[in-house]
Coordinates of C-alpha atoms in Angstrom, one line a residue:
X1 CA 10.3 7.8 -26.0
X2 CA 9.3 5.5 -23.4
X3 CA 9.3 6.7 -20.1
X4 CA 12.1 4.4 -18.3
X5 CA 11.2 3.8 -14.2
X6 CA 13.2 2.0 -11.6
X7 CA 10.8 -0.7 -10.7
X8 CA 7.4 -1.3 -12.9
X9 CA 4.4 -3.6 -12.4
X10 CA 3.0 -5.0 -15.5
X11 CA -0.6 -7.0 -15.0
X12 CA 1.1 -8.7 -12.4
X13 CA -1.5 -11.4 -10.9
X14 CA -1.3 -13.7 -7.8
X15 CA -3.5 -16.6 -6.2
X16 CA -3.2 -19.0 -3.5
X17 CA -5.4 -21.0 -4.0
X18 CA -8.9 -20.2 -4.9
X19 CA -7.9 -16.6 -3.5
X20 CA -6.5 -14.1 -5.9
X21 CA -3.9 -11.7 -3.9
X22 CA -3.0 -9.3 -6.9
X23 CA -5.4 -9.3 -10.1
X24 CA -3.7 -7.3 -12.7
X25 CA -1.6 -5.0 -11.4
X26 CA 0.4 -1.9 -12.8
X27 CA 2.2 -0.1 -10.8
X28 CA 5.5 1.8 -10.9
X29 CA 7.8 3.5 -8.7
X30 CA 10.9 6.7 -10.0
X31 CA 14.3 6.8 -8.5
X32 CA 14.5 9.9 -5.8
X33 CA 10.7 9.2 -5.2
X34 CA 9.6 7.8 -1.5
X35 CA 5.9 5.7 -2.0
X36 CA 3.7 4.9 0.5
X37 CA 1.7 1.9 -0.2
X38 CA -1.6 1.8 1.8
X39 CA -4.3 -0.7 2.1
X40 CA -6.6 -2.6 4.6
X41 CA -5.3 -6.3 5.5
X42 CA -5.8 -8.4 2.8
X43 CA -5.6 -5.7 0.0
X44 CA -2.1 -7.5 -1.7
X45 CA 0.2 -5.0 -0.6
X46 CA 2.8 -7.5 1.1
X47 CA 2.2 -10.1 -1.5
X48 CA 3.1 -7.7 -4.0
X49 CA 6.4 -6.5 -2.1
X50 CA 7.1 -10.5 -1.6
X51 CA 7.0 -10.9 -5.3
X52 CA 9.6 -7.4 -5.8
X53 CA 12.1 -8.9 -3.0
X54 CA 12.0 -12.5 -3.9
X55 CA 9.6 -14.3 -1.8
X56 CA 6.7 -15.1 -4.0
X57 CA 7.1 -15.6 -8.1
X58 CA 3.9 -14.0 -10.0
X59 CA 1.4 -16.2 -11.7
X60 CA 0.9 -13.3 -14.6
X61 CA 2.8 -10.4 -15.2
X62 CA 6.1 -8.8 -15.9
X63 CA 8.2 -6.6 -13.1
X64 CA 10.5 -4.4 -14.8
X65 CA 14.0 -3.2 -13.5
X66 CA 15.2 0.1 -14.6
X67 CA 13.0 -1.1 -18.2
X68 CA 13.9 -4.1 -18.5
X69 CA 11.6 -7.3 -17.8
X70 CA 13.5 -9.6 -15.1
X71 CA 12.8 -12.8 -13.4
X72 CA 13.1 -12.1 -9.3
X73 CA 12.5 -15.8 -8.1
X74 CA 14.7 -15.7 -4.1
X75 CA 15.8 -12.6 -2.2
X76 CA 19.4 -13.7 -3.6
X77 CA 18.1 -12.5 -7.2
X78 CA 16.3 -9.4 -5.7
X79 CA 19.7 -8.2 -4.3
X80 CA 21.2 -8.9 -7.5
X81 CA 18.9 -6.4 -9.3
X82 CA 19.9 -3.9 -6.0
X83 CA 16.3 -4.3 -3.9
X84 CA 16.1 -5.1 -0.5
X85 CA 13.6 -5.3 2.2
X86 CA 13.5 -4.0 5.9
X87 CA 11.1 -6.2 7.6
X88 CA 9.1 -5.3 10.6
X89 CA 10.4 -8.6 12.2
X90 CA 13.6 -8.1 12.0
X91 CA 15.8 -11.1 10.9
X92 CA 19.1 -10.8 13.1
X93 CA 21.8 -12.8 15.0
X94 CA 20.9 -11.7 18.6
X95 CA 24.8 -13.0 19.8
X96 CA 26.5 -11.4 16.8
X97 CA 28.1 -7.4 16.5
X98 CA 26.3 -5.2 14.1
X99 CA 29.2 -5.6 11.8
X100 CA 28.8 -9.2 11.4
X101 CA 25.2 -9.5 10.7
X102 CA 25.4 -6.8 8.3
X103 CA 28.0 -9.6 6.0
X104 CA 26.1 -12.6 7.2
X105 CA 25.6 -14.5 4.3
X106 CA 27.6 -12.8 1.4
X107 CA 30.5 -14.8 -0.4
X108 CA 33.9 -13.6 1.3
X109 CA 37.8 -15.4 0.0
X110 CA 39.7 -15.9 3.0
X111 CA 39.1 -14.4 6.5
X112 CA 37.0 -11.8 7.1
X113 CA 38.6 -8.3 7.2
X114 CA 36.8 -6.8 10.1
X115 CA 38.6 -3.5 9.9
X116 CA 38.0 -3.2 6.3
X117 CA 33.7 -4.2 7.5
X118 CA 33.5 -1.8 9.6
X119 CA 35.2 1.1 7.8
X120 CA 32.5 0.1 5.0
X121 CA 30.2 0.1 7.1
X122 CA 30.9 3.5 8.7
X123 CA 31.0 5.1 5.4
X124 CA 27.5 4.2 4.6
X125 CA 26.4 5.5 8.1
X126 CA 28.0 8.6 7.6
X127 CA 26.8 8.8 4.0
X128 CA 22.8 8.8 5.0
X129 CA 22.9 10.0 8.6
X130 CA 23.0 6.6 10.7
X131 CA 24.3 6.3 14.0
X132 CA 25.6 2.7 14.8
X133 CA 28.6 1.0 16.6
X134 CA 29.7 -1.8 13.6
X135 CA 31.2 -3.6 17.1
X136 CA 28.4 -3.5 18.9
X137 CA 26.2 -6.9 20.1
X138 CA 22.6 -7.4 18.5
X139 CA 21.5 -8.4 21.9
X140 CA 23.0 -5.0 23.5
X141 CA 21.0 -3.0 20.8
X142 CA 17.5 -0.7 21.1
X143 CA 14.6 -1.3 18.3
X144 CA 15.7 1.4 16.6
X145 CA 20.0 0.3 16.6
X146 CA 18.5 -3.1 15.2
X147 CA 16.3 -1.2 12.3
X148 CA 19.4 0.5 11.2
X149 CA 21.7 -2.6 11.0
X150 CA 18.5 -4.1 8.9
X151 CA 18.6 -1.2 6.6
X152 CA 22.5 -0.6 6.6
X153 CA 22.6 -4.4 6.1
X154 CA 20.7 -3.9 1.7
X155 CA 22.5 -0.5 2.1
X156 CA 25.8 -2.8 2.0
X157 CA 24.7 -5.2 -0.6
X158 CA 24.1 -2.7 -2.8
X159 CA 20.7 -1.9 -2.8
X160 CA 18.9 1.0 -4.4
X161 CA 15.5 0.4 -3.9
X162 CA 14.2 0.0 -0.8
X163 CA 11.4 -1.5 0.8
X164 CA 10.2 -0.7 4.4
X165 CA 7.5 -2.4 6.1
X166 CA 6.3 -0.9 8.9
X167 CA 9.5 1.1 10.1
X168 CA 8.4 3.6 12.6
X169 CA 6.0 0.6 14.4
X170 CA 8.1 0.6 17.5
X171 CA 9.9 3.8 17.4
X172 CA 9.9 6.8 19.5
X173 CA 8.7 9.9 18.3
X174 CA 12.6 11.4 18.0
X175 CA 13.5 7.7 16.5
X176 CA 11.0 8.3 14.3
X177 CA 12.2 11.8 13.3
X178 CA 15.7 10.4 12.5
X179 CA 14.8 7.3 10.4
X180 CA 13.2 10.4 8.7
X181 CA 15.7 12.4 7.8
X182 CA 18.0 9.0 7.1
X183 CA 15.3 8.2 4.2
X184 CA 15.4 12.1 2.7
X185 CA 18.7 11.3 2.5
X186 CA 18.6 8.1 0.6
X187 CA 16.2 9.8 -1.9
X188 CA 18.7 12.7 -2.5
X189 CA 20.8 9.8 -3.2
X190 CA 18.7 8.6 -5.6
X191 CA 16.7 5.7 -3.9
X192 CA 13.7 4.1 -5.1
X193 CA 11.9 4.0 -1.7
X194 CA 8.9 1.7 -0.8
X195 CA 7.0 2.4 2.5
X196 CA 4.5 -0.2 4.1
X197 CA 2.5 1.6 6.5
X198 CA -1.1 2.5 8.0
X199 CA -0.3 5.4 9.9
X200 CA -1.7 8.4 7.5
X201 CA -0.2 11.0 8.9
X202 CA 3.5 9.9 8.5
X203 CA 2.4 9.3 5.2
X204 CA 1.9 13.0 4.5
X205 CA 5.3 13.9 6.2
X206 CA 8.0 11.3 4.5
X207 CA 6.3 10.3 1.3
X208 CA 6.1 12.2 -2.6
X209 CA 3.4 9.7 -3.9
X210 CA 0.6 7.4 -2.5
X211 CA -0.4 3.9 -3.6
X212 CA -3.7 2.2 -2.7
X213 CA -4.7 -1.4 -2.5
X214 CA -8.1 -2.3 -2.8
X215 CA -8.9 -6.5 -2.7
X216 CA -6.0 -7.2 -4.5
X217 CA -5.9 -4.7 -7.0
X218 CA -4.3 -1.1 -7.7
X219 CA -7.0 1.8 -7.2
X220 CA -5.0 4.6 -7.6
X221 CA -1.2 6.7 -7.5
X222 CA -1.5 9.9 -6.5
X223 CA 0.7 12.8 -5.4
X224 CA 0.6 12.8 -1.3
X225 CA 0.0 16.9 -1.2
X226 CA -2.8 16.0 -3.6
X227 CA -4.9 13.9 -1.3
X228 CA -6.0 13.9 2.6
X229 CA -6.2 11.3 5.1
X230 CA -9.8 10.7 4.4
X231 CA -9.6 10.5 0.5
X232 CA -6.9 8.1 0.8
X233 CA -9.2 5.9 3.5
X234 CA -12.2 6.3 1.1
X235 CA -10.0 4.6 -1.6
X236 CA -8.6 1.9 0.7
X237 CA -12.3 0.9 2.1
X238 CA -14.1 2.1 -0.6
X239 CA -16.6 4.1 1.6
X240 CA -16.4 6.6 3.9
X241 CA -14.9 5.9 7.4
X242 CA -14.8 8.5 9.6
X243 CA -11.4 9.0 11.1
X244 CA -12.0 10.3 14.8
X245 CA -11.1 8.6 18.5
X246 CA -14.0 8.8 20.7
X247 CA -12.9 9.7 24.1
X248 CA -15.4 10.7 26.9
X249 CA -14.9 12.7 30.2
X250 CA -14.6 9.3 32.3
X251 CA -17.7 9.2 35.1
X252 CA -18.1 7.6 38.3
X253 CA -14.4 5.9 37.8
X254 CA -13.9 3.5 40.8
X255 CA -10.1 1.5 41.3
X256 CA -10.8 -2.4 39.7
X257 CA -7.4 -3.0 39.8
X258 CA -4.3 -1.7 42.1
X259 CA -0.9 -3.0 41.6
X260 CA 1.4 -2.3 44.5
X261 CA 4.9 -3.0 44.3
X262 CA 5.3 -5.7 41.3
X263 CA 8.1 -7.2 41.0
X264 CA 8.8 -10.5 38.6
X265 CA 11.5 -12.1 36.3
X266 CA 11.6 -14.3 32.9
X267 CA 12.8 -17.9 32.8
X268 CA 16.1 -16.8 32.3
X269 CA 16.1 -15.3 35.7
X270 CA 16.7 -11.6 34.4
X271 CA 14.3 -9.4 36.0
X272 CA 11.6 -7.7 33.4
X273 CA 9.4 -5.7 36.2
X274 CA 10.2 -3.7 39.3
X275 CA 8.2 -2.6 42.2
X276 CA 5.4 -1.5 39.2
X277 CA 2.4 0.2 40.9
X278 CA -0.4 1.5 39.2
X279 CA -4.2 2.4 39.8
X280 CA -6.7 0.5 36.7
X281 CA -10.1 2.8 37.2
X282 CA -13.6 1.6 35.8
X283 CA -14.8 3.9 33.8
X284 CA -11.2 5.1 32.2
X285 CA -8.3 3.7 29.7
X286 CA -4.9 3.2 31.1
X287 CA -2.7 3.5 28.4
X288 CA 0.8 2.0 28.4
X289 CA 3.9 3.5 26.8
X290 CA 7.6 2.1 26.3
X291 CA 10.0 1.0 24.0
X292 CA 9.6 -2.8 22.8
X293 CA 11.2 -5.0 26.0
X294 CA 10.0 -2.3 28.6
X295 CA 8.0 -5.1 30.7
X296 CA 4.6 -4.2 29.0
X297 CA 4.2 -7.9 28.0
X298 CA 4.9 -9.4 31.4
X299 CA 3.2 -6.9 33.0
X300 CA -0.4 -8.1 31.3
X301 CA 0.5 -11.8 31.7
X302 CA 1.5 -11.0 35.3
X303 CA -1.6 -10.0 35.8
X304 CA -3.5 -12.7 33.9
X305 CA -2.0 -15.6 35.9
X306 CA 0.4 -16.3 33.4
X307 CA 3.6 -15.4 34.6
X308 CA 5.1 -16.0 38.3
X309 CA 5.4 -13.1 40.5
X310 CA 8.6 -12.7 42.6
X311 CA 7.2 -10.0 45.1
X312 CA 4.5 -7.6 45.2
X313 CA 0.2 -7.2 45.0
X314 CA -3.0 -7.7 42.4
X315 CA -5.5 -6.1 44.2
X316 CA -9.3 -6.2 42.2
X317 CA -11.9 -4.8 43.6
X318 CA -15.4 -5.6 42.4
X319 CA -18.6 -4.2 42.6
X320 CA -20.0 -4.8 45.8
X321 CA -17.6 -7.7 47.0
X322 CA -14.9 -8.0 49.1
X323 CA -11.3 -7.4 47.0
X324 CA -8.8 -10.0 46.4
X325 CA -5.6 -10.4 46.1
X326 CA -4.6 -12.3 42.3
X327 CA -1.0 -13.1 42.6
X328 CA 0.1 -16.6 43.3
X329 CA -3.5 -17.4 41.1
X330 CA -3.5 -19.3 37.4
X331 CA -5.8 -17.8 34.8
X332 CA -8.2 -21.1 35.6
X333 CA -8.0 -19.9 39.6
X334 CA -8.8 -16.0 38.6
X335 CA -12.4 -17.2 36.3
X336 CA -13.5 -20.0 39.0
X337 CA -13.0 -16.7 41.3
X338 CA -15.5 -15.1 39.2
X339 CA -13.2 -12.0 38.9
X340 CA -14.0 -10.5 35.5
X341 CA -10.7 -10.3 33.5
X342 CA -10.2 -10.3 29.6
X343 CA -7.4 -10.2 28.0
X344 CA -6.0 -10.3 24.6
X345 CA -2.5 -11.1 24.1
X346 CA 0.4 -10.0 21.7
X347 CA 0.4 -13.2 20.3
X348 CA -2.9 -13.7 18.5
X349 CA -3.1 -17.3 17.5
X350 CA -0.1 -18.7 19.4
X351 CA -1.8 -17.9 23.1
X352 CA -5.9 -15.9 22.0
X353 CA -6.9 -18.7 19.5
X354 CA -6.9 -22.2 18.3
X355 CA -5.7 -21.6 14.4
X356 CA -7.3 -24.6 12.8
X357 CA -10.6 -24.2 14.8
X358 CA -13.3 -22.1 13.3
X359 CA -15.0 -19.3 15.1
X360 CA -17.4 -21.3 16.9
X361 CA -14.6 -23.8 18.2
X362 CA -12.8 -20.8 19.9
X363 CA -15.8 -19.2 21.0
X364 CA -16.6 -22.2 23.5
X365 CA -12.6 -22.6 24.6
X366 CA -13.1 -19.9 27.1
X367 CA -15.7 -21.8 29.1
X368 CA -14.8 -25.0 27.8
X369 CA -14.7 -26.0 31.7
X370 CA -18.0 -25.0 32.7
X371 CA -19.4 -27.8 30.3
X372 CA -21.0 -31.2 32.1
X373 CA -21.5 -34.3 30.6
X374 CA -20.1 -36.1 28.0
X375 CA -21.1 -34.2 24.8
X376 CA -20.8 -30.4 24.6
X377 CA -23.7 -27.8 23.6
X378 CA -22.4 -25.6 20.9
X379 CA -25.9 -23.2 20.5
X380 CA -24.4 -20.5 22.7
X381 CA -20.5 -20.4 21.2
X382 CA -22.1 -20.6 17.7
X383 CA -24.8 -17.7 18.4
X384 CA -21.7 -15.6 19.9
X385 CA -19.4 -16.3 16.9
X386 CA -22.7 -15.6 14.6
X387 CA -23.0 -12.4 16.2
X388 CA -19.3 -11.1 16.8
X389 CA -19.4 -12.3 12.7
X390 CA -22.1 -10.1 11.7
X391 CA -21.7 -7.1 14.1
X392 CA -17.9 -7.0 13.3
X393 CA -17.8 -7.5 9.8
X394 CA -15.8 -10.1 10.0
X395 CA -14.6 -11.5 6.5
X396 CA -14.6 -15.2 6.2
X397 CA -16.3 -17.7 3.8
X398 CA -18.2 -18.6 7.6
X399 CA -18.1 -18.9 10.7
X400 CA -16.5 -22.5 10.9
X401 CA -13.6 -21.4 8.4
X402 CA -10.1 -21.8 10.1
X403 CA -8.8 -18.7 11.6
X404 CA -5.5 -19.0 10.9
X405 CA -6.5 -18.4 6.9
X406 CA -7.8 -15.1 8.0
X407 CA -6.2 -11.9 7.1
X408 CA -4.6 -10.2 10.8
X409 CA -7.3 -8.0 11.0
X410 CA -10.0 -10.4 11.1
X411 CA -8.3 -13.0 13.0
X412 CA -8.0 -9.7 15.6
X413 CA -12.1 -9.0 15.5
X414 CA -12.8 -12.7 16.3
X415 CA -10.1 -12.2 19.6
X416 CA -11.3 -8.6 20.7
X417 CA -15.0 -9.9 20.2
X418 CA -14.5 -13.1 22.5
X419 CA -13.0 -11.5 25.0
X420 CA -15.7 -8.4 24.9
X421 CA -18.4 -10.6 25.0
X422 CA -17.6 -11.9 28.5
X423 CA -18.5 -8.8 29.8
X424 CA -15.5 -7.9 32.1
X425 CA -14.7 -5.5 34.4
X426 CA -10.8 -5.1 33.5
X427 CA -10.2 -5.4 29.6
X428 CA -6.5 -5.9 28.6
X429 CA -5.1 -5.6 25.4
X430 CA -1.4 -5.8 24.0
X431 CA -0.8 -4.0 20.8
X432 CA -4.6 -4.4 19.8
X433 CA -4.0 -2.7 16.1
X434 CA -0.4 -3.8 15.5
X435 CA -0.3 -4.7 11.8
X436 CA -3.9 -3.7 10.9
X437 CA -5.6 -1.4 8.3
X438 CA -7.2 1.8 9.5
X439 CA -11.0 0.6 9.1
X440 CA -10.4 -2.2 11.3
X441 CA -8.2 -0.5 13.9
X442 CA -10.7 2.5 14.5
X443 CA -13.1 -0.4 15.0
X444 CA -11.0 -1.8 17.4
X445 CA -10.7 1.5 19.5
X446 CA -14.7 2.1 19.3
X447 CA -15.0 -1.4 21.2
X448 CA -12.7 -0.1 23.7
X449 CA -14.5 3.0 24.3
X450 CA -17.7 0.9 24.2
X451 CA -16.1 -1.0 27.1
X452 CA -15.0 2.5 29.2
X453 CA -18.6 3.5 28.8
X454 CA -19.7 0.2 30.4
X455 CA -17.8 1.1 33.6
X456 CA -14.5 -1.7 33.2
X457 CA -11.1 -0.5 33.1
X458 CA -9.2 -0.8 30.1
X459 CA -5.8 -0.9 29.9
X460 CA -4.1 -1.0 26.6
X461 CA -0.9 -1.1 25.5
X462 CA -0.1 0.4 22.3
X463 CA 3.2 1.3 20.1
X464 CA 1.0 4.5 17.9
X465 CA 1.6 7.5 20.7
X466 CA -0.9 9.5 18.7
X467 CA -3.6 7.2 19.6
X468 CA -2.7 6.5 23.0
X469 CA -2.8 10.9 23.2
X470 CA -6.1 10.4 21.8
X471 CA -7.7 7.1 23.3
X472 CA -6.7 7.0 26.7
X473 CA -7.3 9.1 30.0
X474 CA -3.8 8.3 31.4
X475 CA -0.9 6.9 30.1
X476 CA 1.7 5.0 31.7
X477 CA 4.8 4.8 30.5
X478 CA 7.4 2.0 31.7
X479 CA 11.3 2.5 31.4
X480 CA 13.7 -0.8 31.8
X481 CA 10.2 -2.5 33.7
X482 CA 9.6 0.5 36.2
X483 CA 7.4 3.3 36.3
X484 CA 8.9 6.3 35.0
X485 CA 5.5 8.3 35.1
X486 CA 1.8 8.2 34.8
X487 CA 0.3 11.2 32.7
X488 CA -2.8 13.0 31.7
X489 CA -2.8 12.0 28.0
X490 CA -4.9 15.0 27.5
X491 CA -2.1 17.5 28.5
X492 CA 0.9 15.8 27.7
X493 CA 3.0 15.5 24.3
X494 CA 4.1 12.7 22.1
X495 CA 7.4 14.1 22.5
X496 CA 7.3 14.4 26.6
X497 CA 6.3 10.3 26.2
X498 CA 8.9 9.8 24.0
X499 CA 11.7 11.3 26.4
X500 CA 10.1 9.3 29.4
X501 CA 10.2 5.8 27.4
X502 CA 14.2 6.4 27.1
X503 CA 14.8 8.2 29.9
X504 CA 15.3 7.3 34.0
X505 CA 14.6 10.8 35.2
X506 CA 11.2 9.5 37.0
X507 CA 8.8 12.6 36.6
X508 CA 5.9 13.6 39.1
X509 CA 3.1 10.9 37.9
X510 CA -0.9 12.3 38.3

């Protein structure tokens, strides 16, 4: 007797194009199993979870539903077939309660019954473990309230199997623990559980069996006690990567950059910083800690020229020149002052690069100024896109190819590689490896290192506190915009940064 499962994959094929996405896969998934799907960017892992939830339609192939072939062509049908997705992006009403974005969109007769809502509602949280106030405001809400409402929010419709992508991307380490235990829960229920994820070593804790995604096709399903973190790299790259953080004992570290007293609001007017102060070291990685909103992003833009400054100083101080003070300076004011400053921003293609320029194109923006005359020399941006292409691996049909086709982590190489090749002597980077596979992100944190070596101060902002433990020298971490304590992120604990990213007990900073 056939075996019967509760989501199946039959030569399922997808192309965009010229590009193929998924060639041929089978894949299937039990009920009371959790999966981790792994793969570098661009393997067809989310393309294949679009096609399950309703996004994308297959070109070839069958998907089966508890054994029976069925056609999943909007998220409208995946829900009526009981899948839903959690997206890492979460797709909310920032003004609405908990309650009501949780029914947003379902078919009600009459007035909604919001007692009868939220006593739903609280059933299902008490069912799997959540915690959540059904009255509560979006907008009032912490990353990990507005992942539950996501999940709670399938949960309702009636979903069965579920598919995370990228849950634990912006939680704490003890968020991260609960949203654990919440999941064992839905898989003693029963659940058909689909996690999207690169971090390897939650993959080991939370999940019973491993996919992998190799160029658009299905390597290999194995049982997670089975394999270890480097088998299941091997089969993602297809090579051996080695899986370590260099970190050197920093030498000769000398301040580049001290922030005194910083102090700045949004354009709403709601303060997002205050009276920050901090030490950036040549020679040494500053990492920075705190739940998403914590001021990390204006903090780097402050700095940067980017964002007005209410109060407060940018002191750099360069080798062998008098210091200056940035603030009240646009980013065009800080290069014409020859001060040394890269940075890459959260937003990859909407503020690092042009997307419908090639590599060359955004090579030459950065000094796009410094060109005379009417018609501008391309030789030096083309030989620095030729080399960043080469030494970087990046994968593109060349070096003019649009980057906004590119898969994250490539789009990423080109960024980090511009900004490297400027040869600074502070380096900033905001969520460097957010969405990327492991090859590229332990590329990513090589260049960094590279950089430390080279005498600049880094300072990097990062959601994964297991890297920031083993990439930086210090770690900041930021509260509600203020300091709650600098560490030694070779002493300290994941949990001990996870207590100071929630909490406003300000600890002794070193």
């Amino acid at each position: 007797m056939e075996t019967v499962h509760a989501v199946e994959f039959r030569g399922i094929t997808k192309r965009f194009g010229d590009v193929i996405a998924n060639n041929n896969v089978n894949l299937y998934l039990d009920r009371g199993v959790v999966m981790s799907l792994l793969g570098e960017n661009g393997s067809g892992k989310t393309t294949l979870m679009n096609m399950l939830s309703g996004i994308y339609y297959p070109d070839e192939g069958q998907i089966l539903i508890d054994g029976k072939p069925v056609t999943i062509r909007s998220p409208k049908d995946a829900y009526s077939y009981g899948i839903g997705m959690i997206h890492q992006h979460f797709k909310l009403v920032e003004v609405f309660t908990a309650a009501e974005n949780i029914v947003l969109g379902l078919e009600t007769e009459g007035r909604l019954d919001r007692k009868q809502i939220n006593r739903k509602v609280s059933e299902i949280a008490s069912k799997y473990g959540f915690d959540i106030d059904p009255a509560k405001k979006i907008h009032d809400m912490s990353v990990s309230e507005k992942q539950t409402v996501e999940i709670i929010k399938v949960l309702y419709r009636g979903a069965d199997i579920l598919i995370l992508d990228e849950p634990t991307a912006v939680l704490t380490p003890q968020e991260t623990a609960k949203l654990f235990d919440v999941i064992r829960a839905m898989k003693a229920d029963g659940k058909a559980i689909i996690i999207i994820t690169h971090k390897l070593n939650e993959v080991k804790e939370i999940s019973d069996v491993v996919a992998i995604m190799r160029k658009g096709e299905h390597i290999a399903t194995a049982h997670t006690n089975s394999v270890s973190e480097t088998d299941m790299t091997e089969m993602m790259v297809g090579r051996k990567v080695e899986l370590s953080i260099r970190r050197e004992e920093p030498v000769n570290i000398k301040p580049r950059l001290t922030v005194a007293n910083l102090t700045c609001r949004n354009s709403e007017g709601i303060k997002k910083l205050s009276n920050v102060g901090f030490v950036a070291y040549g020679g040494e990685i500053l990492g920075v800690a705190g739940i998403a909103g914590s001021g990390q992003k204006e903090l780097l833009e402050a700095i940067a020229g980017l964002r007005r400054i209410e109060s407060g100083s940018i002191i750099y101080s360069p080798e062998g020149r008098t210091t200056m003070d940035l603030v009240g300076m646009s980013p065009t004011d800080i290069k014409d002052a020859g001060v040394a400053l890269a940075f890459v921003p959260e937003d990859r293609l909407g503020m690092g690069l042009v997307g419908s320029m090639g590599m060359t194109d955004n090579m030459l923006l950065r000094n796009w100024n410094a060109k005379k005359g009417l018609v501008i020399d391309k030789s030096e941006s083309k030989k620095m896109a030729e080399s960043i292409f080469t030494e970087l691996e990046v994968v593109a049909p060349s070096i003019d190819y649009p980057v906004r086709k590119l898969s994250g982590g490539n789009v990423q190489k080109v960024l980090v590689g511009r900004e490297i090749a400027s040869s600074p002597s502070v380096f900033m980077s905001a969520y460097a490896v957010r969405g990327l596979d492991i090859n590229t992100s332990y590329i990513i944190y090589e260049l960094m290192a590279k950089q430390k070596d080279r005498g600049c101060a880094v300072i990097y902002v990062g959601e994964d506190l297991d890297v920031l433990l083993s990439l930086c020298d210090r770690i900041m971490v930021l509260c509600d915009g203020k300091v709650n304590a600098i560490v030694d992120a070779r002493v300290t604990t994941k949990e001990e940064i996870g207590l100071l990213m929630t909490s406003h007990d300000k600890k002794e900073s070193q």
